[in-house]
Short mmCIF file of C-alpha atoms in Angstrom, two decimals:
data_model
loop_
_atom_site.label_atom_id
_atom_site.label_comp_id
_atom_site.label_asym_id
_atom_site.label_seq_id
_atom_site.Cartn_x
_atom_site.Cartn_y
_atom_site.Cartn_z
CA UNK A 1 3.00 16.07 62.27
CA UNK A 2 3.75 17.58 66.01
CA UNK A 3 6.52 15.70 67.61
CA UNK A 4 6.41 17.87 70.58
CA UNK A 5 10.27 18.85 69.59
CA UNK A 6 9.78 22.55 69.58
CA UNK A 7 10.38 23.42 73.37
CA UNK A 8 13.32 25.42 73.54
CA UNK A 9 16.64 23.72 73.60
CA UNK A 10 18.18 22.74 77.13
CA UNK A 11 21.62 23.67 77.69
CA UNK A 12 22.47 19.93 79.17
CA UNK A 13 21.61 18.94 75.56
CA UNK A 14 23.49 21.66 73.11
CA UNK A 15 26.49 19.86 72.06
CA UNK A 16 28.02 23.05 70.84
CA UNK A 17 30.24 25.79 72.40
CA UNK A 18 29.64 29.23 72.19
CA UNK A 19 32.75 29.46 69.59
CA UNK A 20 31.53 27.14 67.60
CA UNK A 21 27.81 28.58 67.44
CA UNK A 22 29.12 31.83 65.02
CA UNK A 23 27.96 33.52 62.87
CA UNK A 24 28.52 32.94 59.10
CA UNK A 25 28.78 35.52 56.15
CA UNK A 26 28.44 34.90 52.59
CA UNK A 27 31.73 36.11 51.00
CA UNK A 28 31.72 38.71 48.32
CA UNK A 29 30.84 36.92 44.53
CA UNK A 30 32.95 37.77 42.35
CA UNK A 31 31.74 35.17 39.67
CA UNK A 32 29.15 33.00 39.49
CA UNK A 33 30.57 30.50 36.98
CA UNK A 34 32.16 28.21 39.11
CA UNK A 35 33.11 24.42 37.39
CA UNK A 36 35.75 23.67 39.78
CA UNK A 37 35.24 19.68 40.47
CA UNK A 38 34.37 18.90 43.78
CA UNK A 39 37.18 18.14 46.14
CA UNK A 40 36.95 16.53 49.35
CA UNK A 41 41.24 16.58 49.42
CA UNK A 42 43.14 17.60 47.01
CA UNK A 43 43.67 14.43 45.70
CA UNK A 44 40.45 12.70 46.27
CA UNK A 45 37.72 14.02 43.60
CA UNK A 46 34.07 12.49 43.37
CA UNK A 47 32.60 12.27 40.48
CA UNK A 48 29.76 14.33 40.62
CA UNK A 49 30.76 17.76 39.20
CA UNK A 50 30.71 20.84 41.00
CA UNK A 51 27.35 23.18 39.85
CA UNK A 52 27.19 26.88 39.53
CA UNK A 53 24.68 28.73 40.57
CA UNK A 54 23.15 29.67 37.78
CA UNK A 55 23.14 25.51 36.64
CA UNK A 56 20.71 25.16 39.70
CA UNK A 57 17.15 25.29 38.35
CA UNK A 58 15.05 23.46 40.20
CA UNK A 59 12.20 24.31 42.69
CA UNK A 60 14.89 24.01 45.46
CA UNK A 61 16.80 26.91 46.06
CA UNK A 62 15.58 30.76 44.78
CA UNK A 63 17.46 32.21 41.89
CA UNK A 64 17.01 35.90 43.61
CA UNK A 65 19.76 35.89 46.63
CA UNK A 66 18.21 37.38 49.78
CA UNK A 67 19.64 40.83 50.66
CA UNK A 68 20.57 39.27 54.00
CA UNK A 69 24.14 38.08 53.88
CA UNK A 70 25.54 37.51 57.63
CA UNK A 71 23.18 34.14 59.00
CA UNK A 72 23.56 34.58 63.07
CA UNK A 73 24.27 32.27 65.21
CA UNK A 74 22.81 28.74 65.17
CA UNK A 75 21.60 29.46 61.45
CA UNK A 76 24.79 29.38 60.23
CA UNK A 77 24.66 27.06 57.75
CA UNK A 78 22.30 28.77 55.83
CA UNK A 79 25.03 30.53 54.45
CA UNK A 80 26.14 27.90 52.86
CA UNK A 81 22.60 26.49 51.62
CA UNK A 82 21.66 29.79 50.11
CA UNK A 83 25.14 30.79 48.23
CA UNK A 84 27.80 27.54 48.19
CA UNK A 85 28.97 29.25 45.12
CA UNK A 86 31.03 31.63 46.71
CA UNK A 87 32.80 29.56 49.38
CA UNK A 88 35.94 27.97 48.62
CA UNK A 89 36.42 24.58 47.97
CA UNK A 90 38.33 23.79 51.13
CA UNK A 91 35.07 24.35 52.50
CA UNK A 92 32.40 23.80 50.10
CA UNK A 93 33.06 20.16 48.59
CA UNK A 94 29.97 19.98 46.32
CA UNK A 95 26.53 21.03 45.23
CA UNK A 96 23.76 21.23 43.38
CA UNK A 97 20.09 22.06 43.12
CA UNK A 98 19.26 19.50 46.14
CA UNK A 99 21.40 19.38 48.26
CA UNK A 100 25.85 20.81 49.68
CA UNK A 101 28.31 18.89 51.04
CA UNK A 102 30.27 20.83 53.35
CA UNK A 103 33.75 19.94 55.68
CA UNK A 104 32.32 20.55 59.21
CA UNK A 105 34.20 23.86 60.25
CA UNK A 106 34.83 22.13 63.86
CA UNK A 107 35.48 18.12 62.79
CA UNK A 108 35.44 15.55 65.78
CA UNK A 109 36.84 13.33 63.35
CA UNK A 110 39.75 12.61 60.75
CA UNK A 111 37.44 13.58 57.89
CA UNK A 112 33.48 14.97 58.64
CA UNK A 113 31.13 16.20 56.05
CA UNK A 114 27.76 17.72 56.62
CA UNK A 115 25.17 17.25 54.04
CA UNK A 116 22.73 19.90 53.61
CA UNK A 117 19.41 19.57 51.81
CA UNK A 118 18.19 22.39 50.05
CA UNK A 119 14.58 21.70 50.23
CA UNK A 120 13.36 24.76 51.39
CA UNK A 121 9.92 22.97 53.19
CA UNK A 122 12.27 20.66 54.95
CA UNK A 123 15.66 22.54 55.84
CA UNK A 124 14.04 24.37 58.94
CA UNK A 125 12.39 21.28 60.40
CA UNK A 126 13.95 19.32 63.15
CA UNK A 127 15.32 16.09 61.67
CA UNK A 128 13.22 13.43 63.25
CA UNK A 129 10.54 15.10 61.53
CA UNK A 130 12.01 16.02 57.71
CA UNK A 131 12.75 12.30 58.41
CA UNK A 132 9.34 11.13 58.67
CA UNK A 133 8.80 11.95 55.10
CA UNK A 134 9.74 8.76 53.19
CA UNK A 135 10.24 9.74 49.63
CA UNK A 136 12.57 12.63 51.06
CA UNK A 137 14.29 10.24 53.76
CA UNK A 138 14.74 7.95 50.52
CA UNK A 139 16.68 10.49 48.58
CA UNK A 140 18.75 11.44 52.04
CA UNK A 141 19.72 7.95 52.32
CA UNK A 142 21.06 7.65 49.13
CA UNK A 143 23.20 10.71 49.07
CA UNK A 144 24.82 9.88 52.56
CA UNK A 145 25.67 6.32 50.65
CA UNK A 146 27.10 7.99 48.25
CA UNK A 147 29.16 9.98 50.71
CA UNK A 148 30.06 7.37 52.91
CA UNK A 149 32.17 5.88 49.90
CA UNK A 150 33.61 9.22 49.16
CA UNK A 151 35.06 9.36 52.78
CA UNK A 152 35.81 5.32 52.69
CA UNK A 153 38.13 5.96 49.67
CA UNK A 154 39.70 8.78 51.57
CA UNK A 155 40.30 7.15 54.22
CA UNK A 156 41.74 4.43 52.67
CA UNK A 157 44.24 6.85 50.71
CA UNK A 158 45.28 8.43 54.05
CA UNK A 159 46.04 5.60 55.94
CA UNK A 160 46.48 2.45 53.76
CA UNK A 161 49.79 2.22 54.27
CA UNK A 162 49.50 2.00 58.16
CA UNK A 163 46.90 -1.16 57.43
CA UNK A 164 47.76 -4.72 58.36
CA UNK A 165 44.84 -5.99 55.74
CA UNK A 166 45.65 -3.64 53.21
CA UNK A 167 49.35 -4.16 53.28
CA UNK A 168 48.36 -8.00 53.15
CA UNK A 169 46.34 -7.64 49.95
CA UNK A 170 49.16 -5.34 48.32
CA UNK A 171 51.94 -7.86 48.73
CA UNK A 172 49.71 -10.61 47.55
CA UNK A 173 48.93 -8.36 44.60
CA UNK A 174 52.97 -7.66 43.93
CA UNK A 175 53.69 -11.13 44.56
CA UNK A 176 51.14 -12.23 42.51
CA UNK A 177 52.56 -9.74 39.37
CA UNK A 178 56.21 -11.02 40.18
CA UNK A 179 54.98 -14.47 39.10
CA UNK A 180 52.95 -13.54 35.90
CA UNK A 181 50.09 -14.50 36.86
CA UNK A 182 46.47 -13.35 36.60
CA UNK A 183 45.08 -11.99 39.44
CA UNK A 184 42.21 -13.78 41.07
CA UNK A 185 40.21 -11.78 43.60
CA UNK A 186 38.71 -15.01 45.28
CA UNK A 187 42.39 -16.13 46.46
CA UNK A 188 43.80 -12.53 47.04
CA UNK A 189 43.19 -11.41 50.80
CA UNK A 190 40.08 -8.46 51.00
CA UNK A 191 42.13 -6.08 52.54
CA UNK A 192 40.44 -3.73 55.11
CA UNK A 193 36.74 -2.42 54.10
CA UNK A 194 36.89 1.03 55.17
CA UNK A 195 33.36 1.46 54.54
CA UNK A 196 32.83 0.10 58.06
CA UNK A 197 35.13 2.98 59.06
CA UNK A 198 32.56 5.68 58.43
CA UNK A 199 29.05 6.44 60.03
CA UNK A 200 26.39 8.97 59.70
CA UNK A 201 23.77 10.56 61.31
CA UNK A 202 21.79 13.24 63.24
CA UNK A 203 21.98 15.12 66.85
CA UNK A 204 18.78 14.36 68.43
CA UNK A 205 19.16 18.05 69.93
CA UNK A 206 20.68 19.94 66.72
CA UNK A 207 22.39 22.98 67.62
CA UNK A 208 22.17 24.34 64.61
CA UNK A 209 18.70 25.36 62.73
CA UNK A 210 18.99 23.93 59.72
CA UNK A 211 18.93 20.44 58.49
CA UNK A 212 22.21 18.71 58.28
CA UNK A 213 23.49 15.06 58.67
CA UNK A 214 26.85 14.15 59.98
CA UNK A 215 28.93 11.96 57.83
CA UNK A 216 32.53 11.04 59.80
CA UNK A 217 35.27 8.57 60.31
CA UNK A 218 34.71 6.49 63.21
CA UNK A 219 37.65 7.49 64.83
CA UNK A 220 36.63 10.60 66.98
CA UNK A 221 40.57 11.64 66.56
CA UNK A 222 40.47 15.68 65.87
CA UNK A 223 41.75 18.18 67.88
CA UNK A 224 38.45 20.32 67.63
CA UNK A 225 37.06 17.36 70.18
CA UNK A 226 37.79 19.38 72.98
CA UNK A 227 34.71 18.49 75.63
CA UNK A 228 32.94 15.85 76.67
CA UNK A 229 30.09 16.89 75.26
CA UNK A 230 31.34 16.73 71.83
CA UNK A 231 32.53 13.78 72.13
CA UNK A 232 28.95 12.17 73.84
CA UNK A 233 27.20 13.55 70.90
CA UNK A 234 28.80 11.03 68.67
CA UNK A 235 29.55 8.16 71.26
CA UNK A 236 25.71 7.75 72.21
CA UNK A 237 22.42 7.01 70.96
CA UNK A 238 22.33 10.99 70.94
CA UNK A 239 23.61 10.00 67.36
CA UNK A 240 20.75 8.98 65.07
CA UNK A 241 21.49 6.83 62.43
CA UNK A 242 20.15 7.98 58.89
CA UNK A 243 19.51 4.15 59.07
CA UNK A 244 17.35 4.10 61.48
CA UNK A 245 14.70 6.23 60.10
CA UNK A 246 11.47 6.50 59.46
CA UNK A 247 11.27 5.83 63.45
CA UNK A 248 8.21 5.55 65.61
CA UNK A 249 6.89 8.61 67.32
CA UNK A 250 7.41 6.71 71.02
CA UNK A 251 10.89 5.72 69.87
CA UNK A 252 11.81 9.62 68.85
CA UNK A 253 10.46 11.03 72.16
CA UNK A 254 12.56 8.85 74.08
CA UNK A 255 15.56 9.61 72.53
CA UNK A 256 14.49 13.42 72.14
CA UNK A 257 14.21 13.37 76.29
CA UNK A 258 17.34 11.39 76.85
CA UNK A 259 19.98 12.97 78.47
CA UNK A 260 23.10 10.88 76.77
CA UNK A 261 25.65 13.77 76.76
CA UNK A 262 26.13 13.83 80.54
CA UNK A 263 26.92 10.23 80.07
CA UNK A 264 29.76 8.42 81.31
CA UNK A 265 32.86 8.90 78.78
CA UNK A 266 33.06 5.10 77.05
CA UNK A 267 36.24 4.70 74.22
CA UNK A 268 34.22 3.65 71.09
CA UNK A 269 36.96 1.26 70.29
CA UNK A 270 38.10 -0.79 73.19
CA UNK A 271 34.67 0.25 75.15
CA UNK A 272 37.02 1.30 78.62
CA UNK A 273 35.31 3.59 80.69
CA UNK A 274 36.67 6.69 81.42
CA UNK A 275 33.84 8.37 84.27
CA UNK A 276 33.98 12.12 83.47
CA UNK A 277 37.61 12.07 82.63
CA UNK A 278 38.13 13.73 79.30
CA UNK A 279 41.69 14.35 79.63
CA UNK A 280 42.36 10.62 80.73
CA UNK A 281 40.25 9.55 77.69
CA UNK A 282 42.11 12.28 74.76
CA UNK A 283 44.95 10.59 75.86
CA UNK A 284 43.82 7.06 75.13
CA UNK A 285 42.03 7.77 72.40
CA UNK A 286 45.56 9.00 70.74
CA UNK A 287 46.76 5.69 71.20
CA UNK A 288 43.82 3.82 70.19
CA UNK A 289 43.92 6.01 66.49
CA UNK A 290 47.35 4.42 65.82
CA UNK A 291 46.12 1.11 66.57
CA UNK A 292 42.96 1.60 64.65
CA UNK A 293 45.22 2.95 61.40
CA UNK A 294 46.87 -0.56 61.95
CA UNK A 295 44.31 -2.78 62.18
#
């Protein structure tokens, strides 16, 4: 299916700086027998275990390592698609035949995973087309709902504390135990759903080649948020939602032409606008990260 996405990037659309378009190379192996569990901190572990490897069987991914080992540029990731195995954990969270779950090396966010299917028919292909394809859209869907837990229960670790509704469900809980009674999740308060804290997506002008889908905390509180084009890129419709797929060809050309990162700057929270003032808005947006840890 032509799209009519393969005219060469604008630079009013790349949402990337030149430091963060670098190249990446694939570390020396010294084993390839690597079990550690996946970590996304070090004391937040999914349950999926990490995979070696030589575990990865599938039509996926080529047992025989190219000979190339430095990926330039804006095919960076492919260093991580072709040999997770021999980054560290800190960067690598997870894999296996299908697909690696990466920390973003320059997070606009608290917490921001890339996912990173494997398919080697699809990983190459802009994403509103890969997209298109329903029975792999299906299994994309269901990995970044996996994921959007994972990050949900680390957020929720990091800053439960800080919570109103969390700290309001705890006491009832303690108060509750005090009394010897049996606790009854109809009367106790919810507590805060962090799973509304978390969205995920795609850039509908990737700078980077291969396939990859945002997963991030809502907050846009990182100090790698540096421009206002990084911070348009996931304040705007330039977002995708994995949601929001399959999409109609019209609907993807629109979006494809848009020019949302030269956008006014708009606080995702409080929805102030801020004109072209970055440095006004970093300076809000600090204050609107404690109030969102309390709400």
């Amino acid at each position: 299916m032509d799209l009519g996405l393969h005219d060469e990037r604008p630079v009013a659309q790349d949402s990337l700086t030149g430091e963060e378009i670098s190249s990446t190379t694939i570390p020396p192996s010294t084993t390839n027998n690597d079990t550690r569990s996946p970590k996304l901190t070090e004391l937040c572990s999914p349950s999926k275990k990490r995979t070696s490897a030589k575990e990865s069987s599938t039509h996926s991914v080529p047992q025989t390592l190219p000979a190339l080992t430095t990926f330039t540029g804006r095919a960076g990731l492919g260093a991580y698609i072709h040999a997770p195995e021999s980054f560290p954990a800190s960067r690598i969270i997870s894999y296996d035949e299908n697909f690696v779950v990466a920390n973003d090396l320059f997070p606009k966010s608290s917490l921001h995973l890339l996912l990173l299917p494997r398919h080697p028919e699809k990983q190459l292909l802009h994403p509103y087309e890969a997209l298109q394809d329903i029975e792999f859209l299906s299994t994309i869907q269901e990995e970044v709902r996996k994921l959007k837990l994972l990050v949900a229960k680390e957020l929720q670790r990091r800053f439960s504390k800080f919570s109103s509704k969390d700290q309001e469900r705890e006491e009832a809980v303690e108060n509750t135990l005090e009394t010897g009674k049996e606790l009854d999740e109809e009367t106790l308060p919810p507590g805060r759903d962090w799973r509304k804290e978390v969205v995920a997506g795609i850039h509908s002008h990737p700078s980077m080649s291969h396939l990859h889908i945002h997963i991030l905390s809502v907050d846009r509180h990182n100090q790698c948020m540096r421009h206002r084009k990084h911070y348009n890129s996931f304040n705007t419709p330039f977002l995708v939602g994995v949601d929001e797929f399959p999409m109609n060809q019209e609907d993807m050309k629109r979006r494809f032409k848009e020019r949302f990162l030269q956008q006014d700057l708009v606080c995702w929270r409080c929805g102030r606008n801020f004109g072209n003032k970055f440095t006004r808005l970093k300076e809000h947006l600090e204050e609107e990260f404690e109030e969102w840890k309390r709400e």
